[in-house]
PDB file of N, CA, C and O in Angstrom:
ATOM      1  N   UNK A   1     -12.870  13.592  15.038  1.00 42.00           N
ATOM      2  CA  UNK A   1     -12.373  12.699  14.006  1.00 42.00           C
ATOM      3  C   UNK A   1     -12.446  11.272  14.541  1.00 42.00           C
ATOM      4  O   UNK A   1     -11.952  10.836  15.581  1.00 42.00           O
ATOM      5  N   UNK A   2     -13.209  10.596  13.556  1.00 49.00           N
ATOM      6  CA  UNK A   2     -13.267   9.104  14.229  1.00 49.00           C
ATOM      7  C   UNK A   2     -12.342   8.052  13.853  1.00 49.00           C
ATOM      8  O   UNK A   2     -11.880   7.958  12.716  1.00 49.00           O
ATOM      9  N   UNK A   3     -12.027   7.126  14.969  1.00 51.00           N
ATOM     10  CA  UNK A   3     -10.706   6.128  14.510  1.00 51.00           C
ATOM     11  C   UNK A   3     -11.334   5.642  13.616  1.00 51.00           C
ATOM     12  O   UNK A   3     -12.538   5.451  13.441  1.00 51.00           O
ATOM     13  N   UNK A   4      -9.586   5.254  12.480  1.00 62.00           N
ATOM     14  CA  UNK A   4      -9.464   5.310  11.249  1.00 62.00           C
ATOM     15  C   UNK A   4     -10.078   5.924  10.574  1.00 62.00           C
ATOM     16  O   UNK A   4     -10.864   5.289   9.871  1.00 62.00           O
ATOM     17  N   UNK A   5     -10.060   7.238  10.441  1.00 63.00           N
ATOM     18  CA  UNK A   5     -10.186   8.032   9.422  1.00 63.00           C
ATOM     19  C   UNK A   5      -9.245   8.416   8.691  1.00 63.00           C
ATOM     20  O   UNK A   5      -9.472   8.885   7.576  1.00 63.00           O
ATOM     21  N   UNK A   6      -7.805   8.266   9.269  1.00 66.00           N
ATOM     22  CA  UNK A   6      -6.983   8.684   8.486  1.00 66.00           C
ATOM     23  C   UNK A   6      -6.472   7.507   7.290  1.00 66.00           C
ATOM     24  O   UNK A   6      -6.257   7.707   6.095  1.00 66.00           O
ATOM     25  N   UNK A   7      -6.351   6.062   8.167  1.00 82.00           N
ATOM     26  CA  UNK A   7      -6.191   4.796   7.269  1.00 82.00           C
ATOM     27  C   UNK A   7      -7.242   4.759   6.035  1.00 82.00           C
ATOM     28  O   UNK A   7      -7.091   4.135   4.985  1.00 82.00           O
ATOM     29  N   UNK A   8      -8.419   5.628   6.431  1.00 88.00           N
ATOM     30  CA  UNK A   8      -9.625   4.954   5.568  1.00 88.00           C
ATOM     31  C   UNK A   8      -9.145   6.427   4.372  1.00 88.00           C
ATOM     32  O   UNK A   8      -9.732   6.078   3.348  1.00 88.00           O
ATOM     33  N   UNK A   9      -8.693   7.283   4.157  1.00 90.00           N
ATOM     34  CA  UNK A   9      -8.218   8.767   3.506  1.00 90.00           C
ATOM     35  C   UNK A   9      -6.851   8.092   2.832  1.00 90.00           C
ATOM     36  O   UNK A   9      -5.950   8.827   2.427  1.00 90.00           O
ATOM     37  N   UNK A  10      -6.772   6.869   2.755  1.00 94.00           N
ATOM     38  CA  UNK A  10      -5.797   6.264   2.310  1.00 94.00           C
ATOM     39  C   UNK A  10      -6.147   5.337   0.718  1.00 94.00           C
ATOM     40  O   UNK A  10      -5.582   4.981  -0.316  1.00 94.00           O
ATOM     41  N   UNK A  11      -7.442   5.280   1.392  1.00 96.00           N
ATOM     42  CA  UNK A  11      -8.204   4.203   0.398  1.00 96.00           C
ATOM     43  C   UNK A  11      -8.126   5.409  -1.348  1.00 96.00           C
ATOM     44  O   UNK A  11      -8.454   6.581  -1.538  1.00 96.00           O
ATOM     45  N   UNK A  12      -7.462   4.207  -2.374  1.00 97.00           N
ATOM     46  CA  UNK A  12      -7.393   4.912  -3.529  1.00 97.00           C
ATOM     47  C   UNK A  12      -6.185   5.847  -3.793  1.00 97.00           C
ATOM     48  O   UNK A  12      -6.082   6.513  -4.823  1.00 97.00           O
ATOM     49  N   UNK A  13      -5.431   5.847  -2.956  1.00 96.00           N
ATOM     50  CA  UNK A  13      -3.625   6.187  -2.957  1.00 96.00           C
ATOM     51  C   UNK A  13      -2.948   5.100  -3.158  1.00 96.00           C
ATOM     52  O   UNK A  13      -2.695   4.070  -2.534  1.00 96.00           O
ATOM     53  N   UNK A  14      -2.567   5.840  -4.788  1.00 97.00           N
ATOM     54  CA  UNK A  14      -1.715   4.941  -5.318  1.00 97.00           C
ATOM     55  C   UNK A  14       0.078   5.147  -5.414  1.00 97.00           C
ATOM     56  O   UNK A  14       0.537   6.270  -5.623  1.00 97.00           O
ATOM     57  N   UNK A  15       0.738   4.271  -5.284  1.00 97.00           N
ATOM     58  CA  UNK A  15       2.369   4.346  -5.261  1.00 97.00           C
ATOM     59  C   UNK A  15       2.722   3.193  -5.834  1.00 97.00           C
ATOM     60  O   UNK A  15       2.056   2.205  -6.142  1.00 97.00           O
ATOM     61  N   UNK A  16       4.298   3.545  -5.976  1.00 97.00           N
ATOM     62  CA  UNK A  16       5.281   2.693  -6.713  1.00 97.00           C
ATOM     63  C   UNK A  16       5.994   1.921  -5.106  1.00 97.00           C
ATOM     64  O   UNK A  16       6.537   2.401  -4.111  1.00 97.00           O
ATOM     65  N   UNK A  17       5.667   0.668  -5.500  1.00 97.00           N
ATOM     66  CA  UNK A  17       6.638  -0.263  -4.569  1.00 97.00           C
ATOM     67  C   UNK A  17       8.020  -0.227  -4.478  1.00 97.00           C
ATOM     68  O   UNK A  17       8.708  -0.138  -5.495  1.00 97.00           O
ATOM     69  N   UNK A  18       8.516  -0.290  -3.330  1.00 96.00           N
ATOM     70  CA  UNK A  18       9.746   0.164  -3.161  1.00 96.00           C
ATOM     71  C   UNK A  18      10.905  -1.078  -2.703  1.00 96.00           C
ATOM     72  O   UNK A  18      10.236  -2.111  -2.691  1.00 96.00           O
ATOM     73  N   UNK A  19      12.095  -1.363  -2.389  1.00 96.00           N
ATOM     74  CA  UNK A  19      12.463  -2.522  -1.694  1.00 96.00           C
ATOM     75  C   UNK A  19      12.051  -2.160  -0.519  1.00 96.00           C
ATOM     76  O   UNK A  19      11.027  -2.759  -0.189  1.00 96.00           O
ATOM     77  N   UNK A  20      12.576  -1.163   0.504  1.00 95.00           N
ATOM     78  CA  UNK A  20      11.817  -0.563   1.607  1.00 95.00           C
ATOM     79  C   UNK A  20      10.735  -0.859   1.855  1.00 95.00           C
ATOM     80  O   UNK A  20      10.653  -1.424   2.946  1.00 95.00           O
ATOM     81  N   UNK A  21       9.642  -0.719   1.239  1.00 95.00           N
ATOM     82  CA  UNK A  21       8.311  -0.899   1.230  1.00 95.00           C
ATOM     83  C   UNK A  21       8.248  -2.431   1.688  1.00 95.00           C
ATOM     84  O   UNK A  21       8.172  -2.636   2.900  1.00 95.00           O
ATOM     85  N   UNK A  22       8.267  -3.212   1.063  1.00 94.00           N
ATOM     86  CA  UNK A  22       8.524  -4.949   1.310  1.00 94.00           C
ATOM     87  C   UNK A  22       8.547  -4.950   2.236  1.00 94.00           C
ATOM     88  O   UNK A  22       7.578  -5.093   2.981  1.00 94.00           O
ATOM     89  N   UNK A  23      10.765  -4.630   2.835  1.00 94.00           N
ATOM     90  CA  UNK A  23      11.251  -5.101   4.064  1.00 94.00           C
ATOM     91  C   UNK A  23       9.991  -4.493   5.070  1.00 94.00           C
ATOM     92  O   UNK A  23       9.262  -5.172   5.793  1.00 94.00           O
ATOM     93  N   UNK A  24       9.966  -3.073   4.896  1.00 93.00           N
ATOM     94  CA  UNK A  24       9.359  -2.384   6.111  1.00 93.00           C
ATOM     95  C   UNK A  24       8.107  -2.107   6.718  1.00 93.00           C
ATOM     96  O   UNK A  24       7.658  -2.042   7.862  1.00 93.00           O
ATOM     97  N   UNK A  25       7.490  -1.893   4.957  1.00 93.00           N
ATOM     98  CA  UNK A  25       6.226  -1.495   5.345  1.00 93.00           C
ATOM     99  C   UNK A  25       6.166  -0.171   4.287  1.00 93.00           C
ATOM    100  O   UNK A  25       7.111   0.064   3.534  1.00 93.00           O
ATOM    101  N   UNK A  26       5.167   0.514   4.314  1.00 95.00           N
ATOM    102  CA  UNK A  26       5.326   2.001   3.639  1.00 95.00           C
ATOM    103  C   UNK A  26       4.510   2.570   4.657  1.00 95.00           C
ATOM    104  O   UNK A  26       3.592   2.151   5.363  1.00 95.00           O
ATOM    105  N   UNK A  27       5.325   4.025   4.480  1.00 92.00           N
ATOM    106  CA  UNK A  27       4.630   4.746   5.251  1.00 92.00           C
ATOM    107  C   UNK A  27       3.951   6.338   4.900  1.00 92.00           C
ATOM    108  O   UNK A  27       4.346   7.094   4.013  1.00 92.00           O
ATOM    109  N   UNK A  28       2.899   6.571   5.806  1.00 91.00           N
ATOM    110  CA  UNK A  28       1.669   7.495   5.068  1.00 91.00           C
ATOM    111  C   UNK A  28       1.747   8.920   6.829  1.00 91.00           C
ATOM    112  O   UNK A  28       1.750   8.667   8.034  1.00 91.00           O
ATOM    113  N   UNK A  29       1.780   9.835   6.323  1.00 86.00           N
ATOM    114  CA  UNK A  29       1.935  10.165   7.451  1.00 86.00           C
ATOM    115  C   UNK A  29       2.643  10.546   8.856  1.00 86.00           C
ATOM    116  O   UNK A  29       2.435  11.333   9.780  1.00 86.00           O
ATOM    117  N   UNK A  30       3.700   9.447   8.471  1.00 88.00           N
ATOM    118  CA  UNK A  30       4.631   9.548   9.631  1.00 88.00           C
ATOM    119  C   UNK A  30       3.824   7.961  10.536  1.00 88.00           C
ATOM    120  O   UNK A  30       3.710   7.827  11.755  1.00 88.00           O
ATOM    121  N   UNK A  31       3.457   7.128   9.634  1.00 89.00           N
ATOM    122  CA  UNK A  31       2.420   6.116  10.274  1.00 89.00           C
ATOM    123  C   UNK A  31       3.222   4.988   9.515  1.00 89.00           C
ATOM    124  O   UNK A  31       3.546   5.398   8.401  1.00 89.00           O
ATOM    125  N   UNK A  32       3.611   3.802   9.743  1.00 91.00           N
ATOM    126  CA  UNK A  32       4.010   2.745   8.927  1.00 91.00           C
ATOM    127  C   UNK A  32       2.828   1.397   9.156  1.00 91.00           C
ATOM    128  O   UNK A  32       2.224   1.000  10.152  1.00 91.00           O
ATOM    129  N   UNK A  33       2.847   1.079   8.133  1.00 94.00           N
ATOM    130  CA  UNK A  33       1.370   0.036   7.505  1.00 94.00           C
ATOM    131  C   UNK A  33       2.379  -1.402   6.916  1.00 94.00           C
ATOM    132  O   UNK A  33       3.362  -1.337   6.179  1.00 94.00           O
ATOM    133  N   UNK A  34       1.910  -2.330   7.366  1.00 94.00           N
ATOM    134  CA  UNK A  34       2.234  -3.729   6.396  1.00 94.00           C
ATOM    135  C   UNK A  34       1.659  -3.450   5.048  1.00 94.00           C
ATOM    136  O   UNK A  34       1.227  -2.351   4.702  1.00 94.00           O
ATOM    137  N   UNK A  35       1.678  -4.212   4.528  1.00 95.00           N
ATOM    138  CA  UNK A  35       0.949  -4.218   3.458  1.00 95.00           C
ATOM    139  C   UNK A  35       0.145  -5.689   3.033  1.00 95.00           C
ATOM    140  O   UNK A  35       0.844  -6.681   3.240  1.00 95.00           O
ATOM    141  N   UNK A  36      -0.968  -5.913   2.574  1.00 94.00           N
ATOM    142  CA  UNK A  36      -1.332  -7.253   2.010  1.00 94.00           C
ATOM    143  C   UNK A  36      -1.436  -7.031   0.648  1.00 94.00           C
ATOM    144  O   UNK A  36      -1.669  -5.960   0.088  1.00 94.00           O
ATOM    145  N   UNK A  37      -1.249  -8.107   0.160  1.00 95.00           N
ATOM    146  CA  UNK A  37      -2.047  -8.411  -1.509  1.00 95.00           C
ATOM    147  C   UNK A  37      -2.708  -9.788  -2.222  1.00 95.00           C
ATOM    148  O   UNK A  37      -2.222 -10.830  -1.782  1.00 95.00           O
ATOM    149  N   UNK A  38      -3.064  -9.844  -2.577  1.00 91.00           N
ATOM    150  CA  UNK A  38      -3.863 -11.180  -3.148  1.00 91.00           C
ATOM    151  C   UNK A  38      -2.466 -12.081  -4.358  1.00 91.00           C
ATOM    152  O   UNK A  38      -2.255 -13.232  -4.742  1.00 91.00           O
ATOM    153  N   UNK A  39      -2.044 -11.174  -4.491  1.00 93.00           N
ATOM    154  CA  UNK A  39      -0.711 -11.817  -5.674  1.00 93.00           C
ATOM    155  C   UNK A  39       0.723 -10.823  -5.120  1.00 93.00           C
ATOM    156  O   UNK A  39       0.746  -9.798  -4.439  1.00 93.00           O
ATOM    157  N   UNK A  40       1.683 -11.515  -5.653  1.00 94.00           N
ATOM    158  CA  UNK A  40       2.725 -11.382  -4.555  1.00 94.00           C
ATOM    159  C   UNK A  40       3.358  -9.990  -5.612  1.00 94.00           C
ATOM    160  O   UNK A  40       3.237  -9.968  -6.837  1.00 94.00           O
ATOM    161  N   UNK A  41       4.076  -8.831  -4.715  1.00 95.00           N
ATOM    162  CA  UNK A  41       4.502  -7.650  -4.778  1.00 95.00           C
ATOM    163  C   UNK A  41       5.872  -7.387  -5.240  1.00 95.00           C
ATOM    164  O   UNK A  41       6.708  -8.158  -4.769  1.00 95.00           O
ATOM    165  N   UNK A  42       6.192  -6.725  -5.835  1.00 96.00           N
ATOM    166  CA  UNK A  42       7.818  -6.856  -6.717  1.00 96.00           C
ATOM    167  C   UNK A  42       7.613  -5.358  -6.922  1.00 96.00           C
ATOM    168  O   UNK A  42       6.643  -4.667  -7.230  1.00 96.00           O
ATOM    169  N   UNK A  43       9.076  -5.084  -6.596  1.00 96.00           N
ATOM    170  CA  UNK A  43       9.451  -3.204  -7.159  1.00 96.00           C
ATOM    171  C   UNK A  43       9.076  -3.094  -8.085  1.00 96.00           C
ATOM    172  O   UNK A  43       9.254  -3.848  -9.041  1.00 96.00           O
ATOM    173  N   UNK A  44       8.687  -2.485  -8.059  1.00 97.00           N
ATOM    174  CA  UNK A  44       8.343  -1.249  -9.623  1.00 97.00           C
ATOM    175  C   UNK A  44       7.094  -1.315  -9.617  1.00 97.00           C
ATOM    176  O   UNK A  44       6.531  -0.497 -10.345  1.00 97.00           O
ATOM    177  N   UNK A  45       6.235  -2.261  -8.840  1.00 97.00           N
ATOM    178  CA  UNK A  45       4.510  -2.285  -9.131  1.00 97.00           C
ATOM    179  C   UNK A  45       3.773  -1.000  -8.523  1.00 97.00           C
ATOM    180  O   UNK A  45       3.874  -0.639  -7.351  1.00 97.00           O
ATOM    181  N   UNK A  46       3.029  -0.381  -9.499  1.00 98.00           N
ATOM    182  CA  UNK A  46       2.650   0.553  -9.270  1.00 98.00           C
ATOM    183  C   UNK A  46       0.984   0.079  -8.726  1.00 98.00           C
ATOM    184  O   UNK A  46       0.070  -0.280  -9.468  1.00 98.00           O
ATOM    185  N   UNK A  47       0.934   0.225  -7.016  1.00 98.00           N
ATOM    186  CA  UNK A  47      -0.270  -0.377  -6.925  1.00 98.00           C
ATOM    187  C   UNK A  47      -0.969   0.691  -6.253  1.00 98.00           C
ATOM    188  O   UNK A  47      -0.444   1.804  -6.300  1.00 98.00           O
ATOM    189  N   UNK A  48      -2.382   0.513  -5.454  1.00 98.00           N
ATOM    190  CA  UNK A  48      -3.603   1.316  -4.897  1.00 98.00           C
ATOM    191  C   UNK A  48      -4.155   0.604  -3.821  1.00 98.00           C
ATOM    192  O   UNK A  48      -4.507  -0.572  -3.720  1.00 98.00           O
ATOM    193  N   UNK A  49      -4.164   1.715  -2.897  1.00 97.00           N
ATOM    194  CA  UNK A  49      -4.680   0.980  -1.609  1.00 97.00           C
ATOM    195  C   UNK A  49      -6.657   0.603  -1.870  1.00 97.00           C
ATOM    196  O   UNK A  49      -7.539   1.350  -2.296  1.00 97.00           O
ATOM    197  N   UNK A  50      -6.704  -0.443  -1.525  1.00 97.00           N
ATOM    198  CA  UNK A  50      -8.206  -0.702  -1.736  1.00 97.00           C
ATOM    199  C   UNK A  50      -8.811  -0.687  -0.494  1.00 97.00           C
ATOM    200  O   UNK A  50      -9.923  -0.160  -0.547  1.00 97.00           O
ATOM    201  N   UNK A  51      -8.379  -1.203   0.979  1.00 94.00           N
ATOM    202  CA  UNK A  51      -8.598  -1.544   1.608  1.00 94.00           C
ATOM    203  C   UNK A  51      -7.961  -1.354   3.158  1.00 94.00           C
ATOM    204  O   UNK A  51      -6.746  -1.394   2.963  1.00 94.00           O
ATOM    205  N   UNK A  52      -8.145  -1.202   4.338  1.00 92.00           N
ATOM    206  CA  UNK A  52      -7.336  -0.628   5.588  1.00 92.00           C
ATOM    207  C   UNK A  52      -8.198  -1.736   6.402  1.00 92.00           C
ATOM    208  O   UNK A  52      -9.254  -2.336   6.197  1.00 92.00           O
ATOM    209  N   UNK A  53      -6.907  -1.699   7.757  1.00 87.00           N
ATOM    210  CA  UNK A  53      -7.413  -2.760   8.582  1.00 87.00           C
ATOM    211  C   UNK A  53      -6.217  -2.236   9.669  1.00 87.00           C
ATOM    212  O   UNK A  53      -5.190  -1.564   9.584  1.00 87.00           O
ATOM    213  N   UNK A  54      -6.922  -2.907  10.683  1.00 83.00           N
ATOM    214  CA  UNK A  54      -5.893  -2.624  11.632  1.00 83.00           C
ATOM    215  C   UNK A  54      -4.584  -3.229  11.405  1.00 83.00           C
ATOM    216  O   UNK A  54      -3.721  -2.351  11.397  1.00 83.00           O
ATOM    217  N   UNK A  55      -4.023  -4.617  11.181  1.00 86.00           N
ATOM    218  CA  UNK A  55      -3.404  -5.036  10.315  1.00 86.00           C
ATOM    219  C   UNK A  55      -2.476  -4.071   9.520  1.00 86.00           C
ATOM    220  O   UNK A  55      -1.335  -3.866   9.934  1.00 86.00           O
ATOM    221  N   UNK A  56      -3.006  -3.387   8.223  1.00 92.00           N
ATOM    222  CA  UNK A  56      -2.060  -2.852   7.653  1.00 92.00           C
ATOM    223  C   UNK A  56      -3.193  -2.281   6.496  1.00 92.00           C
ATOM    224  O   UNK A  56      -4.283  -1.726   6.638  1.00 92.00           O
ATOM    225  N   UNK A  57      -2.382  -2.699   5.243  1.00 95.00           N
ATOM    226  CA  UNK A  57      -3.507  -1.559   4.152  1.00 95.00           C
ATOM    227  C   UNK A  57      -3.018  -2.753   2.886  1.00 95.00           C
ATOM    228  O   UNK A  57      -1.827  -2.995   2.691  1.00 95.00           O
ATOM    229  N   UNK A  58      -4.003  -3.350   2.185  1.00 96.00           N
ATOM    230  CA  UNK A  58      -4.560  -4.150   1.614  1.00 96.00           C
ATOM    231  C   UNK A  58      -4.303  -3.757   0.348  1.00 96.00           C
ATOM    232  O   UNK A  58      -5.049  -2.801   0.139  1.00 96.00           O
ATOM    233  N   UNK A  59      -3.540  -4.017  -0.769  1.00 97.00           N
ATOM    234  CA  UNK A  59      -3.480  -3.120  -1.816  1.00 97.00           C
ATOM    235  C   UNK A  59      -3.804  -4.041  -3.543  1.00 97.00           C
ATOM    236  O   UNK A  59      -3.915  -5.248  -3.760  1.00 97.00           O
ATOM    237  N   UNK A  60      -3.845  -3.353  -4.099  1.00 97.00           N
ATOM    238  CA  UNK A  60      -4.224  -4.039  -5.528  1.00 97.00           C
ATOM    239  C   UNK A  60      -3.152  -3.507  -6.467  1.00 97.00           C
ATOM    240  O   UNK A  60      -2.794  -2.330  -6.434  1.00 97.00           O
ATOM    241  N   UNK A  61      -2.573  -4.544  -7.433  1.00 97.00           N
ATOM    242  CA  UNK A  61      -1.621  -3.691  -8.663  1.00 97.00           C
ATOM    243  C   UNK A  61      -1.943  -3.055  -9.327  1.00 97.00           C
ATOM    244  O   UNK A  61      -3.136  -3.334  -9.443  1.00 97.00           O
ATOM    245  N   UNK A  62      -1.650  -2.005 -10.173  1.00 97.00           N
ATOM    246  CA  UNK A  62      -2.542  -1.351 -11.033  1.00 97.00           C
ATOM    247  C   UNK A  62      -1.212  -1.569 -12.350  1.00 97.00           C
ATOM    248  O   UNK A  62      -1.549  -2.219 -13.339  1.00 97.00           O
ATOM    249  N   UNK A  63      -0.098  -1.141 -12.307  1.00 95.00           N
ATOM    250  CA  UNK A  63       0.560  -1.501 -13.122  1.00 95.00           C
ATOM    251  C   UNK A  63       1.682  -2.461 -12.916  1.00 95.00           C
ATOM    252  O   UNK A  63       2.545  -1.670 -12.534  1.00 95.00           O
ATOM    253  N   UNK A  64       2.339  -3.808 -12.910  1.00 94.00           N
ATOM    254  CA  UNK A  64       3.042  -4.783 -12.809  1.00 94.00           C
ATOM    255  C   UNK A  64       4.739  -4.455 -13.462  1.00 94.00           C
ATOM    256  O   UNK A  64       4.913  -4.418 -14.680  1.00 94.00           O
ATOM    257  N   UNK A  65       5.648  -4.281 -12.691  1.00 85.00           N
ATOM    258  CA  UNK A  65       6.629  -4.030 -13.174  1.00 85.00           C
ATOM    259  C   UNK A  65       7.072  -4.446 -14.041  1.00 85.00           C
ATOM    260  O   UNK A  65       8.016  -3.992 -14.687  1.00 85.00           O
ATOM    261  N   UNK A  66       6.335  -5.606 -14.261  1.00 78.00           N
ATOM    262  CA  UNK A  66       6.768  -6.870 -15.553  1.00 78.00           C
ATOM    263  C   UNK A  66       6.012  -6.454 -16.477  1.00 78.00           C
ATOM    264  O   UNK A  66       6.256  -6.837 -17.621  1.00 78.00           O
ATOM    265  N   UNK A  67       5.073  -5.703 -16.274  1.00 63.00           N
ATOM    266  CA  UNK A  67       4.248  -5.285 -18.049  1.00 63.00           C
ATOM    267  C   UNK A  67       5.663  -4.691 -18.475  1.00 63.00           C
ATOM    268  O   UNK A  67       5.645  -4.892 -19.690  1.00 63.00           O
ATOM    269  N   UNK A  68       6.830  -4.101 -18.198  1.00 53.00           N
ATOM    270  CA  UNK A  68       7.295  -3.057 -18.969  1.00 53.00           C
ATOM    271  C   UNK A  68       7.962  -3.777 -19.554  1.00 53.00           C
ATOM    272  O   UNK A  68       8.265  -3.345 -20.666  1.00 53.00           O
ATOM    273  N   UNK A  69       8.536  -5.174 -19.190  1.00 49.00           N
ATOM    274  CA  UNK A  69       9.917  -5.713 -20.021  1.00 49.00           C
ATOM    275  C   UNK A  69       9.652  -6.131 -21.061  1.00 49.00           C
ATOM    276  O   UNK A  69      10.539  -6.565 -21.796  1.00 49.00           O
TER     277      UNK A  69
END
């Protein structure tokens, strides 16, 4: 098994943002990841990892907690 294979088995796993998640990080595995995003992250966003790096795991929104209000 070659390094990052498991970060890259990540790519296209999607979750709901958590406060946890923010402060900590989320974690996959028993593995904890930063997270990046191009626009800034708020609970309830239901986003998808696009991207892994040593760094952390790069993610995109897919649904915005604010579409619901």
């Amino acid at each position: 098994m070659s390094e990052g294979y498991l970060d890259e088995r990540l790519i296209g796993q999607q979750f709901t943002i958590t406060l946890a998640d923010l402060l900590d990080g989320v974690s996959f595995y028993g593995i904890y990841y930063n997270l990046r995003a191009t626009t800034s992250l708020h609970v309830g966003d239901l986003v998808e990892v696009v991207a892994t790096t040593p760094h952390g795991l790069t993610v995109k929104i897919v649904v915005s907690h604010q579409q619901g209000d």
